[in-house]
Coordinates of C-alpha atoms and ligand atoms in Angstrom, one line a residue:
Chain D
M1 CA 38.5 121.1 -58.9
D2 CA 40.4 119.5 -56.1
D3 CA 38.0 116.7 -55.6
L4 CA 40.6 114.0 -56.2
A5 CA 43.3 115.6 -53.8
P6 CA 43.5 113.7 -50.6
R7 CA 41.6 115.3 -47.7
T8 CA 44.4 116.6 -45.6
E9 CA 43.4 118.9 -42.9
T10 CA 44.9 122.3 -43.5
R11 CA 42.9 124.0 -40.9
P12 CA 44.5 126.1 -38.0
M13 CA 45.0 124.6 -34.7
T14 CA 42.1 126.5 -33.0
Q15 CA 40.0 123.7 -34.8
L16 CA 36.8 124.9 -36.1
P17 CA 33.8 122.4 -35.4
I18 CA 32.7 120.7 -38.6
L19 CA 29.1 121.3 -37.6
E20 CA 27.6 124.0 -35.3
V21 CA 24.0 124.4 -34.2
Q22 CA 23.5 127.7 -32.5
G23 CA 20.2 128.3 -30.7
V24 CA 18.1 126.7 -33.4
T25 CA 14.5 126.8 -32.9
K26 CA 12.1 125.3 -35.5
R27 CA 8.2 125.9 -35.6
F28 CA 5.9 124.3 -38.0
A29 CA 2.5 125.6 -39.0
F30 CA -0.1 123.2 -38.0
G31 CA -3.5 124.4 -39.4
A32 CA -3.9 127.7 -37.6
E33 CA -1.6 126.8 -34.8
Q34 CA 2.2 126.6 -34.6
I35 CA 4.1 123.5 -33.3
T36 CA 7.5 124.1 -31.7
A37 CA 9.4 121.0 -33.0
L38 CA 12.7 122.2 -31.6
S39 CA 13.5 124.9 -29.1
D40 CA 16.9 126.7 -28.8
A41 CA 19.1 123.7 -29.6
S42 CA 22.8 124.2 -29.5
L43 CA 25.4 121.6 -30.5
R44 CA 29.1 121.7 -31.4
I45 CA 30.4 118.7 -33.4
G46 CA 34.1 118.0 -34.0
K47 CA 35.4 116.3 -37.2
G48 CA 35.3 112.6 -36.8
E49 CA 32.8 112.5 -33.9
F50 CA 30.1 109.7 -33.7
I51 CA 27.1 111.4 -32.2
C52 CA 23.8 109.7 -31.3
L53 CA 20.6 111.7 -30.7
I54 CA 18.3 109.9 -28.5
G55 CA 14.8 110.8 -27.2
P56 CA 11.2 109.9 -27.2
S57 CA 9.0 110.2 -30.2
G58 CA 8.3 113.9 -31.3
C59 CA 11.2 115.4 -29.5
G60 CA 12.5 116.8 -32.8
K61 CA 15.4 114.4 -33.6
S62 CA 14.4 114.1 -37.3
T63 CA 13.7 117.8 -37.5
L64 CA 17.2 118.6 -36.3
L65 CA 18.9 116.1 -38.6
R66 CA 16.8 117.4 -41.7
M67 CA 17.9 121.0 -40.8
V68 CA 21.5 119.9 -40.8
A69 CA 20.9 118.1 -44.2
G70 CA 19.4 121.4 -45.5
F71 CA 16.0 119.9 -46.2
E72 CA 14.4 122.4 -43.7
T73 CA 15.3 125.9 -42.7
A74 CA 15.5 127.1 -39.1
T75 CA 12.9 129.4 -37.7
A76 CA 15.5 131.1 -35.4
G77 CA 19.3 130.4 -34.9
S78 CA 21.8 129.2 -37.3
L79 CA 23.4 126.1 -38.5
L80 CA 27.0 126.1 -39.7
M81 CA 29.3 123.7 -41.6
W82 CA 32.9 124.5 -41.2
G83 CA 31.8 128.0 -40.1
K84 CA 29.5 128.7 -43.1
P85 CA 25.8 128.8 -43.0
I86 CA 24.0 125.7 -44.3
A87 CA 21.9 126.9 -47.4
G88 CA 20.5 123.6 -48.6
P89 CA 21.2 120.0 -49.2
G90 CA 24.6 119.3 -50.6
P91 CA 26.8 116.3 -51.2
D92 CA 29.2 117.1 -48.3
R93 CA 26.3 115.9 -46.1
G94 CA 24.9 112.5 -46.9
M95 CA 21.7 111.3 -45.5
V96 CA 20.6 107.6 -44.8
F97 CA 16.9 107.6 -44.7
Q98 CA 14.8 105.2 -42.5
D99 CA 12.9 104.2 -45.6
Y100 CA 16.1 104.0 -47.7
G101 CA 15.0 106.4 -50.5
L102 CA 16.7 104.3 -53.2
F103 CA 16.1 105.1 -56.9
P104 CA 14.0 102.0 -57.9
W105 CA 14.9 102.4 -61.6
L106 CA 18.6 102.1 -61.0
T107 CA 20.6 98.8 -60.1
V108 CA 22.5 98.5 -56.9
A109 CA 25.7 99.5 -58.6
Q110 CA 24.0 102.4 -60.3
N111 CA 22.4 103.7 -57.0
V112 CA 25.8 103.6 -55.4
G113 CA 27.4 105.4 -58.3
F114 CA 24.6 107.9 -58.5
G115 CA 26.3 110.8 -56.7
P116 CA 29.7 110.7 -58.5
A117 CA 27.7 110.3 -61.8
A118 CA 25.4 113.3 -61.1
R119 CA 28.5 115.4 -60.5
G120 CA 30.0 114.6 -63.8
R121 CA 32.8 112.2 -62.9
P122 CA 34.1 110.2 -65.8
K123 CA 32.3 106.8 -66.5
A124 CA 35.2 104.6 -65.6
E125 CA 35.8 106.4 -62.3
V126 CA 32.2 106.1 -61.4
A127 CA 32.1 102.4 -62.1
A128 CA 35.2 101.8 -60.1
T129 CA 33.9 103.8 -57.1
A130 CA 30.5 102.0 -57.3
K131 CA 32.2 98.7 -57.4
R132 CA 34.5 99.5 -54.4
F133 CA 31.6 100.5 -52.2
V134 CA 29.2 97.7 -53.3
D135 CA 31.9 95.3 -52.4
M136 CA 32.6 97.1 -49.1
V137 CA 28.9 96.6 -47.9
G138 CA 29.1 92.9 -49.1
L139 CA 26.6 93.1 -52.1
T140 CA 29.0 92.2 -54.9
R141 CA 26.7 89.3 -56.0
F142 CA 23.8 91.8 -56.1
A143 CA 25.5 94.6 -58.0
D144 CA 23.0 94.3 -60.9
A145 CA 19.9 93.6 -59.0
Y146 CA 17.2 96.3 -58.6
P147 CA 16.0 97.6 -55.1
H148 CA 12.7 95.7 -55.2
Q149 CA 14.6 92.5 -55.4
L150 CA 16.5 93.2 -52.1
S151 CA 15.6 92.7 -48.5
G152 CA 15.3 95.6 -46.2
G153 CA 18.7 95.1 -44.7
M154 CA 20.4 94.9 -48.1
Q155 CA 18.5 98.0 -49.3
Q156 CA 19.8 99.8 -46.1
R157 CA 23.5 98.8 -47.0
V158 CA 22.9 100.2 -50.5
A159 CA 21.8 103.5 -48.9
I160 CA 24.8 103.6 -46.8
A161 CA 27.2 102.7 -49.6
R162 CA 25.5 105.4 -51.8
V163 CA 26.4 108.1 -49.3
L164 CA 29.9 106.8 -48.6
A165 CA 30.7 106.5 -52.4
N166 CA 29.7 110.2 -52.7
D167 CA 32.5 111.0 -50.3
A168 CA 30.3 112.7 -47.8
E169 CA 32.1 114.2 -44.9
V170 CA 29.1 114.1 -42.6
V171 CA 26.8 111.2 -42.6
L172 CA 23.3 111.8 -41.2
M173 CA 21.3 108.7 -40.3
D174 CA 17.7 108.8 -39.1
E175 CA 16.9 105.5 -37.4
P176 CA 18.6 103.6 -40.2
F177 CA 18.3 100.2 -38.4
G178 CA 14.9 100.6 -36.9
A179 CA 13.1 98.2 -39.3
L180 CA 15.7 95.5 -39.2
D181 CA 15.9 92.3 -37.2
A182 CA 18.3 92.1 -34.3
M183 CA 21.0 90.1 -36.1
T184 CA 21.1 92.2 -39.2
R185 CA 21.2 95.3 -37.0
E186 CA 24.2 94.2 -35.1
R187 CA 26.1 93.3 -38.1
L188 CA 25.3 96.7 -39.7
Q189 CA 26.2 98.5 -36.6
E190 CA 29.7 96.9 -36.6
E191 CA 30.2 97.4 -40.2
L192 CA 29.2 101.0 -39.8
L193 CA 31.8 101.5 -36.9
E194 CA 34.5 100.0 -39.1
V195 CA 33.8 102.4 -42.0
W196 CA 33.5 105.4 -39.7
A197 CA 36.9 104.7 -38.2
R198 CA 38.5 104.0 -41.6
A199 CA 37.1 106.9 -43.6
K200 CA 37.2 109.4 -40.6
L201 CA 33.5 110.2 -41.0
T202 CA 31.5 112.4 -38.8
V203 CA 28.2 110.7 -38.0
L204 CA 25.0 112.1 -36.6
F205 CA 22.8 109.2 -35.7
V206 CA 19.3 109.2 -34.7
T207 CA 17.9 106.2 -32.7
H208 CA 15.2 105.3 -30.1
A209 CA 17.3 102.5 -28.7
I210 CA 19.6 103.3 -25.7
E211 CA 21.7 100.3 -26.3
E212 CA 22.4 101.2 -29.9
A213 CA 23.3 104.6 -28.9
I214 CA 25.8 103.4 -26.1
F215 CA 27.2 100.7 -28.5
L216 CA 27.9 103.2 -31.4
S217 CA 28.7 106.8 -30.0
D218 CA 31.5 108.9 -28.7
R219 CA 28.7 111.3 -27.4
I220 CA 25.0 111.0 -26.7
V221 CA 22.8 113.9 -27.0
V222 CA 19.5 113.3 -25.2
M223 CA 16.4 115.2 -26.1
S224 CA 12.9 115.6 -24.7
P225 CA 9.6 116.6 -26.2
G226 CA 7.0 119.4 -25.7
P227 CA 8.7 121.4 -27.0
G228 CA 11.7 119.4 -28.3
R229 CA 15.0 120.4 -26.7
I230 CA 18.4 119.1 -25.8
V231 CA 18.4 118.0 -22.1
A232 CA 21.9 116.3 -21.9
D233 CA 25.0 115.9 -23.8
E234 CA 27.3 113.2 -22.5
Q235 CA 30.6 111.6 -23.6
V236 CA 30.7 107.8 -23.7
M237 CA 34.0 106.9 -22.3
L238 CA 33.9 103.1 -22.9
P239 CA 36.6 101.6 -24.8
R240 CA 35.9 100.1 -28.3
P241 CA 34.9 97.4 -29.2
R242 CA 32.1 97.6 -26.6
D243 CA 30.5 94.7 -24.9
P244 CA 26.9 95.2 -24.2
T245 CA 26.9 92.6 -21.5
S246 CA 29.7 94.3 -19.4
P247 CA 28.8 95.9 -16.0
E248 CA 30.0 99.4 -17.3
F249 CA 27.7 99.0 -20.3
N250 CA 24.8 98.2 -18.1
A251 CA 25.5 101.1 -15.7
L252 CA 25.3 103.5 -18.6
R253 CA 22.1 101.9 -19.9
R254 CA 20.5 102.4 -16.6
R255 CA 21.7 106.0 -16.4
F256 CA 20.3 106.9 -19.7
A257 CA 17.0 105.1 -19.0
A258 CA 16.7 107.1 -15.9
M259 CA 17.4 110.3 -17.9
L260 CA 14.8 109.4 -20.5
G261 CA 12.4 109.2 -17.5
G262 CA 10.4 106.0 -17.8
H263 CA 10.1 106.1 -21.6
H264 CA 12.2 103.0 -21.8
Chain K
M1 CA 3.3 83.7 -65.0
T2 CA 6.6 82.8 -66.6
A3 CA 8.7 85.5 -68.3
H4 CA 9.0 83.6 -71.6
G5 CA 5.8 82.3 -73.1
L6 CA 2.8 80.7 -71.5
S7 CA 2.2 77.5 -69.9
P8 CA 0.3 74.8 -71.8
R9 CA -2.5 75.2 -69.2
Q10 CA -2.8 79.0 -70.0
V11 CA -2.8 78.3 -73.8
V12 CA -5.6 75.8 -73.5
L13 CA -7.6 78.2 -71.2
A14 CA -7.0 81.2 -73.4
L15 CA -8.2 79.2 -76.5
A16 CA -11.2 77.6 -74.9
A17 CA -13.6 80.7 -74.9
P18 CA -13.0 81.6 -78.7
V19 CA -13.2 78.0 -79.7
L20 CA -16.5 77.5 -77.9
G21 CA -17.7 80.8 -79.2
V22 CA -16.9 79.8 -82.8
L23 CA -18.6 76.5 -82.2
A24 CA -21.7 78.1 -80.9
W25 CA -21.7 80.5 -83.8
H26 CA -21.3 77.6 -86.3
L27 CA -24.3 75.7 -84.7
A28 CA -26.6 78.5 -84.6
T29 CA -25.9 79.6 -88.3
H30 CA -24.9 76.5 -90.3
G31 CA -27.4 75.1 -92.7
Q32 CA -30.0 77.8 -92.0
A33 CA -31.7 79.0 -95.0
Y34 CA -32.2 82.6 -94.1
S35 CA -29.5 83.5 -91.6
L36 CA -28.6 87.2 -91.3
I37 CA -25.3 86.2 -89.8
P38 CA -23.1 84.1 -92.1
P39 CA -21.5 81.0 -90.6
P40 CA -17.8 81.0 -89.6
W41 CA -16.7 78.9 -92.5
D42 CA -18.2 81.4 -95.0
V43 CA -16.3 84.2 -93.1
A44 CA -13.1 82.4 -93.1
V45 CA -13.4 81.9 -96.9
Q46 CA -14.3 85.5 -97.3
W47 CA -11.2 86.6 -95.2
W48 CA -9.0 84.4 -97.3
D49 CA -10.3 86.1 -100.5
L50 CA -9.8 89.6 -99.0
A51 CA -6.3 88.7 -98.1
F52 CA -5.2 86.6 -101.1
G53 CA -7.9 86.5 -103.7
G54 CA -8.7 83.5 -105.9
V55 CA -12.2 82.8 -104.5
W56 CA -14.7 85.4 -105.7
D57 CA -12.4 87.7 -107.7
D58 CA -14.5 90.7 -107.2
L59 CA -14.0 94.3 -106.2
Y60 CA -12.7 93.3 -102.7
S61 CA -10.4 90.5 -103.5
E62 CA -6.8 90.9 -102.4
T63 CA -7.5 94.4 -100.9
L64 CA -7.0 93.5 -97.2
L65 CA -3.2 94.7 -97.2
T66 CA -4.1 98.0 -98.7
H67 CA -6.9 98.6 -96.2
T68 CA -4.9 97.3 -93.3
F69 CA -2.0 99.6 -94.3
A70 CA -4.3 102.6 -94.5
S71 CA -5.7 101.9 -91.0
L72 CA -2.3 101.1 -89.5
S73 CA -0.8 104.4 -90.7
R74 CA -3.7 106.3 -89.3
V75 CA -3.5 104.5 -86.1
Y76 CA 0.2 104.8 -85.6
G77 CA 0.3 108.4 -87.1
G78 CA -2.5 109.7 -85.0
F79 CA -1.0 108.0 -82.0
A80 CA 2.5 109.3 -82.6
L81 CA 1.2 112.9 -82.9
A82 CA -0.9 112.5 -79.8
A83 CA 2.2 111.3 -77.9
L84 CA 4.3 114.2 -79.3
V85 CA 1.8 116.8 -78.0
A86 CA 0.5 115.0 -74.8
L87 CA 3.9 114.0 -73.3
P88 CA 5.5 117.5 -73.2
M89 CA 2.3 119.0 -72.3
G90 CA 1.5 116.5 -69.6
M91 CA 5.0 117.1 -68.1
L92 CA 4.6 120.8 -68.1
I93 CA 1.1 120.7 -66.4
G94 CA 2.4 118.3 -63.9
R95 CA 5.5 120.2 -62.9
V96 CA 5.0 123.9 -63.7
A97 CA 2.1 125.5 -61.6
A98 CA 1.5 128.3 -64.1
V99 CA 1.0 125.9 -67.0
R100 CA -1.3 123.8 -64.8
D101 CA -3.5 126.9 -63.9
L102 CA -3.5 127.9 -67.6
L103 CA -4.4 124.6 -69.2
D104 CA -5.9 122.2 -66.7
P105 CA -9.4 123.8 -66.3
S106 CA -10.0 124.0 -70.1
L107 CA -8.8 120.4 -70.6
Q108 CA -11.0 119.1 -67.8
I109 CA -14.0 120.6 -69.7
L110 CA -13.1 119.1 -72.9
R111 CA -12.2 115.7 -71.6
P112 CA -15.8 114.4 -71.0
I113 CA -16.7 114.9 -74.6
P114 CA -16.6 111.5 -76.3
V115 CA -14.4 111.2 -79.4
T116 CA -17.7 110.3 -81.4
A117 CA -19.2 113.7 -80.6
W118 CA -16.3 115.4 -82.4
L119 CA -17.1 113.5 -85.6
P120 CA -19.5 116.0 -87.2
L121 CA -17.2 119.0 -86.3
A122 CA -14.1 117.1 -87.6
M123 CA -15.9 116.5 -90.9
I124 CA -16.7 120.2 -91.0
V125 CA -13.2 121.4 -90.1
F126 CA -11.1 118.8 -91.8
G127 CA -13.6 117.6 -94.6
I128 CA -14.6 114.2 -95.6
G129 CA -11.4 112.1 -95.8
P130 CA -8.5 110.7 -94.1
R131 CA -7.7 113.9 -92.2
S132 CA -10.8 113.6 -90.1
A133 CA -10.0 110.0 -89.3
F134 CA -6.5 111.1 -88.3
F135 CA -7.8 113.8 -86.2
L136 CA -10.2 111.5 -84.3
V137 CA -7.5 108.8 -83.6
F138 CA -5.2 111.7 -82.3
L139 CA -8.0 112.8 -79.9
G140 CA -8.6 109.3 -78.7
A141 CA -5.0 108.7 -78.0
F142 CA -4.4 112.1 -76.6
Y143 CA -6.2 112.0 -73.2
P144 CA -5.1 108.7 -71.8
I145 CA -1.4 109.8 -72.5
L146 CA -1.9 113.2 -71.2
L147 CA -3.6 112.3 -68.0
N148 CA -1.1 109.4 -67.1
T149 CA 1.8 111.7 -67.8
I150 CA 0.5 114.3 -65.5
F151 CA -0.3 111.8 -62.9
G152 CA 3.3 110.2 -63.2
V153 CA 5.3 113.4 -63.0
K154 CA 3.1 114.7 -60.1
N155 CA 3.3 111.7 -57.9
V156 CA 7.2 111.2 -57.7
E157 CA 7.9 110.2 -54.1
G158 CA 9.2 113.3 -52.2
R159 CA 12.0 111.3 -50.7
L160 CA 13.6 110.7 -54.1
F161 CA 14.0 114.6 -54.6
E162 CA 15.8 114.7 -51.2
A163 CA 17.9 111.7 -52.0
A164 CA 19.0 113.4 -55.4
A165 CA 19.7 116.8 -53.7
M166 CA 21.9 115.4 -51.0
L167 CA 23.8 113.4 -53.5
G168 CA 24.6 116.6 -55.4
V169 CA 22.0 116.7 -58.2
S170 CA 21.4 120.3 -59.3
P171 CA 18.0 121.6 -59.5
Q172 CA 18.1 121.9 -63.2
A173 CA 19.0 118.1 -63.6
V174 CA 16.3 116.9 -61.3
F175 CA 13.8 116.6 -64.0
W176 CA 16.1 114.2 -66.2
K177 CA 17.6 112.4 -63.3
V178 CA 14.6 111.9 -61.1
V179 CA 11.2 113.0 -62.5
L180 CA 11.4 111.4 -65.8
P181 CA 12.6 107.9 -64.8
A182 CA 10.4 107.9 -61.8
S183 CA 7.2 108.5 -63.9
L184 CA 8.1 106.2 -66.7
P185 CA 5.8 103.4 -65.6
S186 CA 2.8 105.8 -65.7
I187 CA 3.9 107.3 -69.0
F188 CA 4.0 103.9 -70.3
T189 CA 0.6 103.0 -69.1
G190 CA -0.6 106.2 -70.8
L191 CA 0.9 105.2 -74.1
R192 CA -0.5 101.6 -74.0
L193 CA -4.0 102.9 -73.2
G194 CA -3.6 105.6 -75.9
L195 CA -2.6 103.0 -78.5
G196 CA -5.6 100.9 -77.4
F197 CA -8.0 103.8 -77.9
A198 CA -6.4 104.6 -81.2
W199 CA -7.6 101.2 -82.4
V200 CA -10.9 101.6 -80.9
V201 CA -11.5 105.0 -82.5
I202 CA -10.1 104.1 -86.0
V203 CA -13.4 102.4 -87.2
V204 CA -15.4 105.5 -86.2
G205 CA -12.8 107.6 -87.8
E206 CA -12.9 105.9 -91.1
M207 CA -16.7 106.1 -91.2
T208 CA -16.2 109.7 -92.1
G209 CA -16.2 108.8 -95.8
V210 CA -12.6 107.7 -96.5
Q211 CA -12.2 105.2 -99.4
T212 CA -9.6 102.9 -97.6
G213 CA -9.2 101.4 -94.3
L214 CA -10.7 98.6 -92.3
G215 CA -13.3 100.8 -90.9
A216 CA -14.3 102.0 -94.4
I217 CA -14.8 98.6 -95.8
I218 CA -16.8 97.6 -92.8
M219 CA -19.1 100.5 -93.4
E220 CA -19.2 99.8 -97.1
A221 CA -19.9 96.2 -96.8
R222 CA -22.6 96.8 -94.3
Q223 CA -24.5 98.8 -97.0
L224 CA -24.1 96.0 -99.5
S225 CA -25.1 93.5 -96.9
R226 CA -21.8 91.6 -97.2
T227 CA -21.8 90.6 -93.7
E228 CA -18.8 88.2 -94.2
I229 CA -16.6 91.2 -95.0
V230 CA -17.9 93.0 -92.0
I231 CA -16.9 90.3 -89.7
S232 CA -13.6 89.7 -91.5
G233 CA -12.8 93.3 -91.0
M234 CA -13.7 93.1 -87.3
V235 CA -11.6 90.1 -86.8
T236 CA -8.6 91.7 -88.5
I237 CA -8.9 94.8 -86.4
G238 CA -9.0 92.6 -83.2
V239 CA -5.9 90.7 -84.2
L240 CA -3.9 93.8 -85.1
G241 CA -5.0 95.7 -82.0
F242 CA -4.0 92.7 -80.0
L243 CA -0.6 92.3 -81.6
S244 CA 0.2 96.0 -81.4
D245 CA -0.7 95.8 -77.7
R246 CA 1.7 92.9 -77.3
I247 CA 4.5 94.6 -78.9
V248 CA 4.1 97.6 -76.6
Q249 CA 4.0 95.3 -73.5
L250 CA 7.2 93.5 -74.5
L251 CA 8.8 96.8 -74.9
G252 CA 7.6 97.9 -71.5
R253 CA 9.0 94.7 -70.0
R254 CA 12.3 95.5 -71.2
L255 CA 12.4 99.2 -70.5
L256 CA 10.7 98.8 -67.0
R257 CA 12.5 95.7 -65.8
W258 CA 13.0 97.6 -62.5
S259 CA 9.4 98.1 -61.8
P260 CA 7.7 95.4 -59.8
Q261 CA 4.4 96.1 -61.7
H262 CA 5.9 95.8 -65.2
G263 CA 9.1 93.7 -64.9
Ligands
ATP301 N1 6.6 118.9 -41.8 C1 6.0 119.0 -40.7 N2 4.8 119.8 -40.4 C2 4.3 119.9 -39.2 N3 4.8 119.4 -38.1 C3 5.7 118.7 -38.2 C4 6.5 118.4 -39.4 N4 7.7 117.8 -39.3 C5 7.6 117.5 -37.8 N5 6.6 118.1 -37.3 C6 6.2 118.1 -35.8 O1 7.4 118.4 -35.1 C7 7.7 117.6 -33.9 C8 8.9 116.9 -34.0 O2 9.0 115.9 -35.0 P1 10.1 115.0 -35.3 O3 9.8 114.3 -36.6 O4 11.3 115.9 -35.5 O5 10.3 114.1 -34.1 P2 11.2 112.8 -33.8 O6 12.0 113.1 -32.6 O7 12.0 112.5 -35.0 O8 10.2 111.7 -33.5 P3 10.3 110.1 -33.9 O9 11.2 109.5 -32.9 O10 9.0 109.6 -33.7 O11 10.7 110.0 -35.4 C9 6.5 116.7 -33.9 O12 5.5 117.3 -33.0 C10 5.9 116.8 -35.3 O13 4.5 116.7 -35.3
MG302 MG1 12.0 110.9 -36.4

């Protein structure tokens, strides 16, 4: 077990992408018919990248994310992590669900420590890890509260802390801030960027909001429906921290709005 | 409602109905020469004699504790056995398709048969005596526990399985880490209903000709036209059933603090 060893990169200079999506198609049975949720999608993601998936409803964003998480299998094509096929869910890829998915019978601290505890880490270590990440998301006072006693934004912070405490290398987020008010959303966006930079995370983030995508990501992947496919994949070159009121930001906003063709 | 105790208003309202009921009972029966129903005071005196003796000093004096203990042991014994069988069976039916296909159809056919309809058969199989009573209590408690356990383990939110899997819970550990805690509120509801039914069934069960038990003295006293004893037995069962449900409820509040419905 080398879980405790620092995560130093010992990979060759010809850097493997952390995630690779190669010609992935996903069809669902829908009664007697078949729905193509995603058609021939390809994507290479480097370690540490912050990528947003954006596109209208039904274009396959969640489907793609769920395949990377290992909850769904591809109908055709392959999904690789560090060059190895993704065979199912695993603690290297943490998911933050839109509806939080917290364990209602566990306190905030127990939810955050759930992953390390499930993988058999010693009790003291679990408690210390949980405390660290509960503190990080600013819920120290609520460590012993149960999920139903928290607001939506607080529950979402628990969900994020839970994935970070589990030392996930890749963080998958499916419209995590969709249900939150603007102020809470902005604060969580900033907190997320801070953790991403500090922990060298790779983030795959689904959103409907163009502004959120431009504010957060290194790269924006634009998708379109019927059948779902990737139509654009662009770097966001703006320096951080980004100012949503700047002319450059606005120019990008118009550009992506045009790309999404009247959906926004 | 407050977590600790009741407000004075609640106490007053809760007591209003029984007080009025007893008052009406008193007015209807007091001073009547040929009342079939004894007045409340006579019942109270009889209950005292049943419990502590010193009033009539007959065959029934000071026997309440014996009968209560006999009924309690049957109620909790039958209930415990029902839980012991129904909990694992419900978990298997709820989570293992093969077990469900094997047992569910038969259980669905047996379920509509009322416990009382089992009485003659129970007496044939187990004879006249406490074993029949025990069996009927078992049956009465069995179905609520079984059905609620099945419901609980079957209806775990799918999202929680995904959350556990992405956090590294192995498929073998999912039952203990997710299914069991998530279904605890349902299982608890089943246990509470089951215990309630056990109390309901105990009187029927003790009509099978056992010598002791609250159901037994109620039946015996009816034949001797000692209606005060009948009512004393009824009141005792009511109070014991109520207290036993209260204890279970308190236990649930502690165990299920996390659940908005129970905590
Ligand atoms: N389990 C499923 N069974 C059948 N069809 C499905 C299933 N999951 C997704 N689909 C279909 O796949 C398509 C893509 O769905 P997906 O949830 O990936 O879209 P999305 O881009 O996430 O949309 P939204 O922005 O509304 O969340 C839709 O047409 C949907 O009906
Ligand atoms: Mg979606």
